[in-house]
Structures are given as structure tokens and as C-alpha cells.
Coordinates of C-alpha atoms (C1' of nucleotides) in Angstrom, one line a residue:
Chain A
M167 CA 4.4 -8.6 -20.9
D168 CA 3.1 -5.9 -18.7
L169 CA 1.7 -6.5 -15.2
S170 CA -0.8 -4.2 -13.7
P171 CA 0.3 -3.1 -10.2
I172 CA -2.7 -4.9 -8.7
I173 CA -1.8 -8.2 -10.3
H174 CA 1.9 -7.7 -9.6
N175 CA 1.1 -7.3 -6.0
R176 CA -0.9 -10.5 -5.9
L177 CA 1.9 -12.4 -7.6
C178 CA 4.3 -11.2 -4.8
L179 CA 1.8 -12.6 -2.3
Y180 CA 1.6 -15.9 -4.1
L181 CA 5.4 -16.1 -4.2
R182 CA 5.6 -15.6 -0.5
S183 CA 3.0 -18.2 0.1
L184 CA 4.8 -20.7 -2.1
R185 CA 8.1 -20.0 -0.2
R186 CA 6.3 -20.9 3.0
L187 CA 5.2 -24.1 1.4
Q188 CA 8.7 -24.9 0.3
E189 CA 9.9 -24.5 3.9
E190 CA 7.2 -27.0 4.9
D191 CA 8.4 -29.4 2.1
V192 CA 5.1 -29.2 0.3
H193 CA 5.8 -30.0 -3.4
K194 CA 2.4 -29.9 -5.1
I195 CA -0.5 -27.5 -4.4
S196 CA -3.8 -26.8 -6.1
S197 CA -5.3 -23.3 -6.5
Q198 CA -7.9 -24.4 -4.0
G199 CA -5.2 -25.4 -1.5
L200 CA -3.3 -22.2 -1.9
A201 CA -6.5 -20.2 -1.5
E202 CA -7.6 -21.9 1.7
R203 CA -4.1 -21.9 3.2
F204 CA -3.5 -18.2 2.6
Q205 CA -7.0 -16.7 2.3
L206 CA -6.8 -16.0 -1.4
S207 CA -9.3 -16.6 -4.2
A208 CA -8.8 -19.8 -6.1
P209 CA -10.3 -18.7 -9.5
Q210 CA -8.2 -15.6 -9.2
I211 CA -5.0 -17.5 -8.6
R212 CA -5.7 -19.6 -11.7
K213 CA -6.5 -16.6 -13.8
D214 CA -3.4 -14.7 -12.7
L215 CA -1.1 -17.6 -13.3
A216 CA -2.7 -18.7 -16.6
Q217 CA -2.1 -15.2 -17.9
L218 CA 1.7 -15.8 -17.5
G219 CA 1.7 -19.2 -19.2
E220 CA 0.5 -22.7 -18.5
F221 CA 2.2 -23.5 -15.2
G222 CA -0.3 -26.0 -13.8
I223 CA -1.0 -29.7 -14.4
R224 CA -4.6 -30.4 -14.9
G225 CA -5.9 -32.9 -12.4
V226 CA -3.0 -32.3 -10.2
G227 CA -2.2 -28.7 -9.4
Y228 CA 1.0 -26.7 -9.4
D229 CA 4.5 -27.8 -8.8
V230 CA 5.6 -25.6 -5.9
D231 CA 9.3 -25.4 -6.8
E232 CA 8.7 -24.8 -10.5
L233 CA 6.1 -22.1 -9.8
T234 CA 8.4 -20.4 -7.3
C235 CA 11.1 -20.3 -9.9
R236 CA 8.9 -19.0 -12.6
L237 CA 7.3 -16.3 -10.4
S238 CA 10.7 -15.3 -9.0
S239 CA 11.9 -14.8 -12.5
I240 CA 8.9 -12.9 -13.7
L241 CA 9.0 -10.6 -10.7
R242 CA 12.8 -10.2 -11.1
L243 CA 13.3 -11.7 -7.7
D244 CA 15.6 -14.5 -8.8
R245 CA 18.8 -12.4 -8.7
V246 CA 20.4 -10.3 -6.0
H247 CA 19.8 -6.6 -6.3
P248 CA 22.4 -4.6 -4.3
V249 CA 20.9 -1.7 -2.3
V250 CA 22.4 1.4 -0.8
M251 CA 20.8 3.3 2.1
V252 CA 21.1 7.1 1.9
G253 CA 20.7 8.5 5.4
M254 CA 21.8 6.3 8.3
G255 CA 19.6 7.6 11.1
N256 CA 17.4 5.3 13.0
L257 CA 15.1 4.6 10.1
G258 CA 18.0 3.9 7.7
R259 CA 19.7 1.6 10.2
A260 CA 16.4 -0.2 10.9
L261 CA 15.6 -0.7 7.3
A262 CA 19.1 -1.8 6.4
R263 CA 18.5 -4.8 8.6
Y264 CA 14.9 -5.3 7.9
L265 CA 15.0 -5.0 4.1
G266 CA 18.0 -7.3 3.8
F267 CA 15.9 -10.4 4.4
N268 CA 13.8 -10.6 1.3
H269 CA 14.8 -14.2 0.6
G270 CA 18.1 -12.7 -0.6
A271 CA 16.6 -10.8 -3.6
F272 CA 17.8 -7.6 -2.1
R273 CA 21.0 -7.1 -0.2
V274 CA 21.8 -3.9 1.5
V275 CA 25.5 -3.6 0.8
A276 CA 26.3 0.0 1.7
G277 CA 25.1 3.1 3.4
V278 CA 26.1 6.7 3.4
D279 CA 25.5 9.7 5.6
K280 CA 26.3 13.3 5.6
D281 CA 27.0 13.4 9.4
P282 CA 30.7 12.7 10.1
D283 CA 29.6 11.1 13.5
K284 CA 27.7 8.4 11.6
V285 CA 30.5 7.7 9.1
G286 CA 32.4 4.6 10.1
L287 CA 29.6 3.0 12.1
Q288 CA 29.2 -0.7 11.5
V289 CA 25.6 -1.5 10.4
A290 CA 24.2 -4.8 9.1
G291 CA 27.5 -6.0 7.7
F292 CA 28.8 -2.8 6.2
Q293 CA 30.5 0.4 7.3
V294 CA 28.8 3.8 6.8
R295 CA 30.6 5.9 4.2
P296 CA 30.4 9.7 3.7
S297 CA 27.8 11.0 1.3
S298 CA 30.5 12.5 -0.8
E299 CA 31.5 9.0 -1.8
L300 CA 28.0 8.0 -2.9
K301 CA 29.0 7.6 -6.6
R302 CA 32.1 5.6 -5.9
V303 CA 30.1 3.4 -3.5
V304 CA 27.4 2.7 -6.1
Q305 CA 30.0 1.8 -8.7
E306 CA 32.1 -0.3 -6.4
H307 CA 29.1 -2.5 -5.5
D308 CA 27.1 -2.4 -8.8
I309 CA 24.2 -1.0 -6.8
E310 CA 20.8 -1.0 -8.4
V311 CA 18.6 0.6 -5.8
G312 CA 18.9 3.5 -3.5
V313 CA 16.7 3.9 -0.4
L314 CA 16.2 7.5 0.8
T315 CA 15.9 7.8 4.6
V316 CA 17.0 11.4 4.9
P317 CA 15.1 14.5 6.2
P318 CA 12.4 15.7 3.8
D319 CA 14.4 18.8 2.6
A320 CA 17.3 16.6 1.7
A321 CA 15.3 14.1 -0.4
Q322 CA 15.3 15.8 -3.8
G323 CA 19.0 16.5 -3.7
N324 CA 19.9 12.9 -2.7
Y325 CA 17.5 11.5 -5.4
N326 CA 19.4 13.6 -7.9
R327 CA 22.7 12.3 -6.6
L328 CA 21.5 8.7 -6.8
V329 CA 20.5 9.2 -10.4
E330 CA 23.9 10.8 -11.1
A331 CA 25.6 7.9 -9.4
G332 CA 23.8 5.4 -11.7
V333 CA 21.2 3.5 -9.7
S334 CA 18.1 2.1 -11.6
G335 CA 15.4 2.8 -9.0
V336 CA 14.8 4.7 -5.7
L337 CA 12.6 4.1 -2.7
N338 CA 11.7 7.2 -0.8
F339 CA 10.7 7.0 2.8
S340 CA 10.9 10.7 3.6
P341 CA 7.5 12.5 3.4
A342 CA 8.6 14.9 0.7
R343 CA 7.5 15.1 -2.9
V344 CA 10.4 14.4 -5.1
Q345 CA 10.5 15.1 -8.8
A346 CA 11.8 12.0 -10.7
V347 CA 13.2 11.4 -14.1
P348 CA 11.5 8.6 -16.1
E349 CA 14.7 6.5 -16.4
V350 CA 15.0 6.1 -12.6
P351 CA 11.6 5.2 -11.2
L352 CA 10.9 6.6 -7.7
K353 CA 8.6 4.9 -5.3
D354 CA 7.3 7.1 -2.5
I355 CA 6.3 5.5 0.8
D356 CA 4.4 7.4 3.4
L357 CA 4.2 5.3 6.5
R358 CA 1.6 7.7 7.9
I359 CA -1.0 6.3 5.7
Y360 CA -1.1 3.1 7.7
L361 CA -2.0 4.9 10.9
E362 CA -4.6 6.9 9.0
Q363 CA -6.1 3.7 7.7
L364 CA -6.3 2.3 11.2
A365 CA -7.7 5.5 12.6
Y366 CA -10.9 5.0 10.6
F367 CA -11.6 1.8 12.5
L368 CA -10.9 3.4 15.9
P369 CA -14.0 4.1 18.1
E370 CA -15.7 7.4 17.8
S371 CA -13.6 9.9 19.7
D372 CA -14.9 11.2 23.0
S373 CA -15.7 14.8 23.1
E374 CA -13.2 15.2 25.9
K375 CA -10.3 14.1 23.8
E376 CA -7.7 16.6 22.7
L377 CA -8.3 18.3 19.3
V378 CA -5.5 18.5 16.8
S379 CA -4.4 22.0 16.4
S380 CA -4.9 22.4 12.6
A381 CA -8.4 21.0 12.6
S382 CA -10.1 23.8 14.6
Chain B
M152 CA -21.5 5.6 6.3
D153 CA -18.9 3.1 5.1
L154 CA -15.9 4.0 3.0
S155 CA -14.3 1.5 0.7
P156 CA -10.5 1.3 1.4
I157 CA -9.9 2.7 -2.1
I158 CA -11.9 5.8 -1.4
H159 CA -10.6 6.2 2.1
N160 CA -7.2 6.2 0.7
R161 CA -8.0 9.0 -1.7
L162 CA -9.6 11.0 1.0
C163 CA -6.4 10.8 3.0
L164 CA -4.6 12.1 -0.1
Y165 CA -7.0 15.0 -0.5
L166 CA -6.6 15.9 3.1
R167 CA -2.9 16.0 2.8
S168 CA -3.1 18.2 -0.3
L169 CA -5.5 20.5 1.5
R170 CA -3.2 20.9 4.4
R171 CA -0.4 21.9 2.0
L172 CA -2.8 24.5 0.6
Q173 CA -3.5 25.8 4.1
E174 CA 0.2 26.2 4.7
E175 CA 0.3 28.3 1.5
D176 CA -2.7 30.4 2.7
V177 CA -4.9 29.3 -0.2
H178 CA -8.5 29.5 1.0
K179 CA -10.6 28.5 -2.0
I180 CA -9.9 25.7 -4.5
S181 CA -11.8 24.0 -7.3
S182 CA -11.7 20.3 -8.1
Q183 CA -9.9 21.3 -11.2
G184 CA -7.3 23.2 -9.2
L185 CA -6.7 20.4 -6.8
A186 CA -6.4 17.9 -9.6
E187 CA -3.8 19.9 -11.4
R188 CA -1.8 20.9 -8.3
F189 CA -1.6 17.3 -7.0
Q190 CA -2.1 15.1 -10.1
L191 CA -5.5 13.9 -9.2
S192 CA -8.7 13.5 -11.2
A193 CA -11.1 16.3 -11.0
P194 CA -14.4 14.3 -11.6
Q195 CA -13.2 11.8 -9.1
I196 CA -12.6 14.4 -6.4
R197 CA -16.1 15.7 -7.0
K198 CA -17.6 12.3 -6.9
D199 CA -15.7 11.3 -3.7
L200 CA -16.6 14.5 -1.9
A201 CA -20.2 14.6 -3.1
Q202 CA -20.7 11.2 -1.6
L203 CA -20.0 12.6 1.8
G204 CA -22.2 15.7 1.6
E205 CA -22.4 18.9 -0.3
F206 CA -19.2 20.6 0.6
G207 CA -18.6 22.7 -2.4
I208 CA -20.1 26.0 -3.6
R209 CA -21.2 25.9 -7.2
G210 CA -19.4 28.4 -9.3
V211 CA -16.7 28.9 -6.7
G212 CA -15.2 25.6 -5.5
Y213 CA -14.4 24.3 -2.1
D214 CA -13.5 26.2 1.1
V215 CA -10.1 24.8 2.0
D216 CA -10.4 25.2 5.8
E217 CA -13.9 23.9 5.9
L218 CA -13.2 20.9 3.7
T219 CA -10.1 20.1 5.8
C220 CA -12.2 20.1 8.9
R221 CA -14.9 17.9 7.4
L222 CA -12.4 15.4 6.0
S223 CA -10.4 15.3 9.3
S224 CA -13.6 14.6 11.1
I225 CA -14.7 11.9 8.7
L226 CA -11.3 10.2 8.7
R227 CA -11.2 10.5 12.5
L228 CA -8.0 12.6 12.2
D229 CA -9.4 15.5 14.1
R230 CA -8.4 14.2 17.5
V231 CA -5.2 13.0 19.1
H232 CA -4.8 9.2 19.1
P233 CA -2.2 8.1 21.7
V234 CA 0.1 5.4 20.4
V235 CA 2.5 2.9 22.1
M236 CA 5.5 1.3 20.4
V237 CA 6.0 -2.3 21.4
G238 CA 9.7 -3.1 20.7
M239 CA 12.2 -0.3 20.9
G240 CA 14.8 -1.6 18.5
N241 CA 16.0 0.6 15.6
L242 CA 12.6 0.3 13.8
G243 CA 10.7 1.1 16.9
R244 CA 12.8 4.2 17.7
A245 CA 12.7 5.4 14.1
L246 CA 8.9 5.0 13.8
A247 CA 8.4 6.6 17.2
R248 CA 9.8 9.8 15.7
Y249 CA 8.5 9.4 12.2
L250 CA 4.9 8.6 13.0
G251 CA 4.5 11.3 15.5
F252 CA 4.3 13.9 12.8
N253 CA 0.9 13.2 11.3
H254 CA -0.3 16.8 11.8
G255 CA -0.8 15.8 15.4
A256 CA -3.4 13.1 14.8
F257 CA -1.2 10.5 16.3
R258 CA 1.1 11.0 19.2
V259 CA 3.6 8.3 20.3
V260 CA 3.4 8.7 24.0
A261 CA 5.1 5.5 25.2
G262 CA 7.2 2.6 24.3
V263 CA 8.0 -0.7 25.9
D264 CA 10.7 -3.3 25.4
K265 CA 11.5 -6.7 26.9
D266 CA 15.3 -6.0 26.9
P267 CA 16.3 -4.4 30.3
D268 CA 19.1 -2.6 28.5
K269 CA 16.5 -0.6 26.5
V270 CA 14.3 0.2 29.5
G271 CA 14.9 3.7 30.6
L272 CA 16.2 5.0 27.3
Q273 CA 14.8 8.4 26.4
V274 CA 13.1 8.4 22.9
A275 CA 11.1 11.0 21.2
G276 CA 9.8 12.5 24.4
F277 CA 9.2 9.4 26.5
Q278 CA 11.1 6.9 28.5
V279 CA 11.1 3.2 27.5
R280 CA 9.3 1.1 30.0
P281 CA 9.5 -2.7 30.6
S282 CA 7.1 -4.9 28.6
S283 CA 5.7 -6.2 31.9
E284 CA 4.1 -2.7 32.4
L285 CA 2.4 -2.6 29.1
K286 CA -1.1 -2.8 30.5
R287 CA -0.4 -0.1 33.0
V288 CA 1.2 2.1 30.4
V289 CA -1.8 1.7 28.1
Q290 CA -4.2 2.7 30.9
E291 CA -2.1 5.6 32.1
H292 CA -2.1 7.3 28.7
D293 CA -5.5 6.2 27.3
I294 CA -3.6 4.6 24.5
E295 CA -5.7 3.6 21.4
V296 CA -3.1 2.1 19.1
G297 CA -0.2 -0.3 19.5
V298 CA 2.6 -0.6 17.0
L299 CA 4.4 -3.9 16.8
T300 CA 8.1 -3.6 16.0
V301 CA 9.3 -6.8 17.6
P302 CA 10.9 -9.9 16.1
P303 CA 8.5 -12.1 14.1
D304 CA 8.2 -14.8 16.7
A305 CA 7.2 -12.3 19.4
A306 CA 4.5 -10.6 17.3
Q307 CA 1.5 -12.8 18.2
G308 CA 2.2 -12.8 21.9
N309 CA 2.5 -9.0 21.9
Y310 CA -0.6 -8.6 19.9
N311 CA -2.5 -10.6 22.4
R312 CA -1.0 -8.5 25.3
L313 CA -2.0 -5.3 23.5
V314 CA -5.6 -6.6 23.2
E315 CA -5.5 -7.6 26.8
A316 CA -4.2 -4.1 27.7
G317 CA -7.2 -2.5 26.0
V318 CA -6.0 -0.9 22.7
S319 CA -8.4 -0.5 19.8
G320 CA -6.1 -1.2 16.9
V321 CA -2.7 -2.6 16.1
L322 CA -0.2 -1.9 13.4
N323 CA 2.2 -4.8 12.8
F324 CA 5.6 -4.1 11.1
S325 CA 7.0 -7.5 11.8
P326 CA 6.8 -10.0 8.8
A327 CA 4.8 -12.5 10.7
R328 CA 1.2 -13.6 10.3
V329 CA -0.7 -12.7 13.4
Q330 CA -4.1 -14.0 14.2
A331 CA -6.4 -11.1 15.2
V332 CA -9.7 -10.8 17.0
P333 CA -12.4 -8.8 15.2
E334 CA -12.7 -6.2 18.0
V335 CA -9.0 -5.1 17.7
P336 CA -8.3 -4.7 14.0
L337 CA -4.7 -5.5 12.9
K338 CA -3.0 -4.0 10.0
D339 CA 0.0 -5.8 8.6
I340 CA 2.7 -3.9 6.9
D341 CA 5.4 -5.7 5.0
L342 CA 8.0 -3.2 3.9
R343 CA 9.5 -5.7 1.6
I344 CA 6.7 -5.3 -0.9
Y345 CA 8.0 -1.9 -1.8
L346 CA 11.3 -3.3 -2.9
E347 CA 9.5 -6.0 -4.7
Q348 CA 7.4 -3.5 -6.6
L349 CA 10.5 -1.6 -7.5
A350 CA 12.4 -4.7 -8.7
Y351 CA 9.9 -5.2 -11.5
F352 CA 11.1 -1.9 -13.0
L353 CA 14.7 -2.7 -12.7
P354 CA 16.6 -3.6 -15.9
E355 CA 16.7 -7.3 -16.9
S356 CA 19.3 -8.9 -14.8
D357 CA 22.7 -9.8 -16.4
S358 CA 23.4 -13.5 -16.5
E359 CA 26.5 -12.9 -14.6
K360 CA 24.6 -11.6 -11.6
E361 CA 24.4 -13.7 -8.5
L362 CA 21.3 -16.0 -8.2
V363 CA 19.3 -16.1 -5.0
S364 CA 19.7 -19.4 -3.3
S365 CA 16.1 -20.5 -3.1
A366 CA 15.3 -19.8 -6.7
S367 CA 17.6 -22.4 -8.2
Chain C
dA145 C1' -19.9 32.5 -16.4
dG146 C1' -18.2 29.0 -13.7
dA147 C1' -17.9 25.2 -10.8
dT148 C1' -20.4 21.6 -8.3
dG149 C1' -23.2 17.3 -8.0
dT150 C1' -25.0 13.3 -10.6
dG151 C1' -27.0 9.8 -13.7
dA152 C1' -25.5 7.4 -17.7
dA153 C1' -21.6 5.3 -20.3
dT154 C1' -17.4 3.2 -20.2
dG155 C1' -13.8 0.4 -18.5
dA156 C1' -11.4 -2.6 -15.2
dG157 C1' -11.3 -6.3 -12.3
dT158 C1' -13.5 -10.4 -10.2
dT159 C1' -16.3 -14.4 -10.1
dC160 C1' -18.6 -18.2 -12.2
dA161 C1' -19.2 -22.3 -14.7
dC162 C1' -17.6 -25.5 -17.5
dA163 C1' -14.9 -27.4 -21.4
dG164 C1' -10.5 -29.7 -21.8
dC165 C1' -6.4 -32.1 -20.1
dT166 C1' -3.9 -35.6 -17.3
Chain D
dA138 C1' -12.0 -38.1 -10.9
dG139 C1' -9.8 -33.9 -10.4
dC140 C1' -7.9 -29.6 -11.4
dT141 C1' -6.5 -26.3 -14.7
dG142 C1' -7.4 -22.7 -18.2
dT143 C1' -10.9 -19.6 -20.1
dG144 C1' -14.9 -17.2 -22.1
dA145 C1' -19.0 -15.2 -20.5
dA146 C1' -21.6 -12.8 -16.6
dC147 C1' -21.2 -9.8 -13.2
dT148 C1' -19.7 -6.3 -10.0
dC149 C1' -17.1 -2.5 -8.9
dA150 C1' -14.7 1.8 -10.1
dT151 C1' -13.8 5.6 -13.2
dT152 C1' -14.9 8.9 -16.6
dC153 C1' -18.0 11.8 -19.2
dA154 C1' -21.4 15.1 -20.1
dC155 C1' -24.6 18.0 -18.5
dA156 C1' -28.3 19.8 -15.6
dT157 C1' -28.2 22.7 -11.5
dC158 C1' -27.0 26.1 -8.5
dT159 C1' -24.4 30.6 -7.0

DNA sequence: AGATGTGAATGAGTTCACAGCT
DNA sequence: AGCTGTGAACTCATTCACATCT
């Protein structure tokens, strides 16, 4: 089975919604109910889910727990994936805390930094190790995912080192283009895009506003 | 003119590519050239750009500087948008630095925090102010955008305060659903989805791997 | 010649309506 | 009766091929 990114994304949304329902002790839900509750499209939910198998009960709806299980499994979110942060600056430290809370599917178990001043710092339950020990760290913890939060010019080198160390996937938060090998998928995240998206909905700029240098 | 999000997104990409070309002192580029250089689709570039006006010169291509200008203007990225960070924890501090570098279109000029220990800290060129002064801060700096990097339960309250203070748009990095008013668009960013997207490409989990608690 | 701008063809994704279970 | 699962209709997006302009 192969999920298009667009469907995959929706399934993640459904899963989150279902988990919210679990917390509220809701055990059965119809596509209609899900749609209204979380502003989704009922026919689309049915189509997406039907594509993966017959999870629903006609006349009743879906079993929240069962569907959560099945989706978790399909999305590979039913097991813990150990994560290492590469680069323990502010962003690295922030994400180490922030990303750990994905219903336990990811656990940031280690972090490395080149800067000796950062080595030894206690962050989100682990101690920062020197970059030189990356490979050992990955092997010690069976780490599957590396998260790059290093300066742009260090991104490629650290991607390579992560590949070498044996991770299966890399998330890159530094705004640098990194060349990836097919065996270790790389996902680039450019946080600037969100501001850019928002900018489009900002009011027309006054002529008195400051111009940006490069646009003149 | 109204841009679909999908096209808007591509235009942002084109703009970034063009800026790279500017740095390399390239002054003319064909849709073909852009496509090859940045792994885009040439007919799509032409279609997207043609929709906005006739920017190209037949037989030659596009003028890099002119196109950069036109796109910057269309995307409202030709003027400085002052930004305030709400919540100066690790994520707030990291983003204050990170988001400032959007070719100058956004400038993080202020930050507030509820915690008295954080007030007064020097971050990315400004001094953290107490949350109670949010409105004054927004007015002092003509701030257009607020970025929420507060704990989930504080998100809604701070969105409301940002609206009250007079910003035109809000970016929410906290994993909480916030109810927005139409006049002040809210963009939710859930960084967890990136890990989830990556998880799907990770190898089938071994049966010996630890299960996540909620998926049992 | 050579590259743009564009209508026409194709393909992907979404919605609809209803047949088929429970 | 009620809700799922699904083929058919529709809408939106992408690609193609070529007429058009420099």
C-alpha cells in the first residue's frame, strides 16, 4: 500500500482527532460526527478509511479505539521511534522538548553539539554529548531519526554523518539545501514559509513602511 | 486577484530561487533554466507567472531582478513586517532569531513573557517585556504579526490579547486549537506532523520495539 | 531561433448519491 | 433507520503542444 502525501496528512489529522475523542471517553463515532467535531469532510473520511480496509460498522459508525489502533499502525505511529537532535542551540533544545510529546511515538533520547560549552548540558531528560560521539550515540539508543538544528553550512556534513551513523530518516530545520541519498529520506522544513503565507493576508502595506533592501 | 494556497506556495519557492540567482549575479533566466536549477516544472512556472501578468520576454526569458520585485510585491514581501514573540521560552527565543532572516521581510522587534525571570533578557536585538505591556509594545512598534510560543493552555488567551492589541495576523506554534476571529487570521503550525510524515518512511518496526502506551 | 503565454487534453482529488450492511 | 463503502460526476490542478512574439 502506498499513501499519497495528501492522504497521509489527512490520516494524521484523523488520528489526532480520534485521540482527542479517546481522552473524552467517546467510543463510537460516525464520519458525520468526526466531520462536524473537527471540521472535516464526512465523505472524504469514509473514502480515505475505506481505502485502507473496512473499519466501520454500517448503521453504527467507527469504533474509536480500534480505528486509533489501525491508523497508528498504518502510519507507523504505534511504536517508539528514538530521535537524536544534532545541534543543541535554542532551536534544538526547544524541539527536543516540543517533539517528544507525540503521544509517545517519538522520543528524543539524545542530543549532540560541536560546541564544548554545550556538551554536558541536561536537556529534556538527556545529557548533551559531543558531535564526535554521534555514531556511538545512535548505536547505543537504536536511534532511527536525526533532527538537524545546526547552522546552514553545517547541515550537509551532519546529514552525511547521520547517514554514516545509521539513522533511517532525517528532519532538517536549517534553511540549507541538503543532498540526500535515497536510503535515508530527508525532510526539509523551512519555518519561514509560515510567515510568508501569513504575509499575504496582511493589509496592504502603507507607502511609508520601510522597504526591504533586496526588493529595490 | 486571489491566489490559491497551492500557487501561493509555489510563488514563494520561485521567489527564493530567484534570490539565490541574484546572489550569483544571474540576471536572465528561462522557465527551463529555473526548472532545472531548482527541480521545478517549466510549464508550471510559465503558467503561474503568466497568471499574474506578462513578466517574461519571449525568446529571452525572465529578468531576475524585475521578477523578484514583482513577486515580492505580490506576496507582500517587499516591506518590513514587524513581529512580536509571545512566550520567550526556548522555542520563542529560537524562532526570534530564526524567523528574522527572511530577507528582511519580517523583523522580530519585540517579545513578551509572563515569567518575571524572563523579563529583561536580551534576545536577538530586543529586551523581553512583561506580558502586561503587550498592547503598548504592539503600538510602539507598529507590530503586524504575533507569534504564539506559549504553553497550549495559554494559547487562546494570548491570541485574544494579540487581537485586542491590534495585530493583523497570528502564527500559533503551540499544539492547541485556538478559535480565531476572521479579521485576524490565525495560522496553526504543528511541528509534530513532520515527524509523522517521516515515520511513514521508516522501516517496518521490529516486534521487539516498545509499543506506545495509547495504541494498545 | 528561442522562449513565452495559452487553450486543449490529461490526470488527480473531491463531492455526490445511493446501494448494501447491520 | 442509520451509516458505511463505492462507482459515477464533477472540480481543480498539471501537463502538453503550439501559436505568438522578440
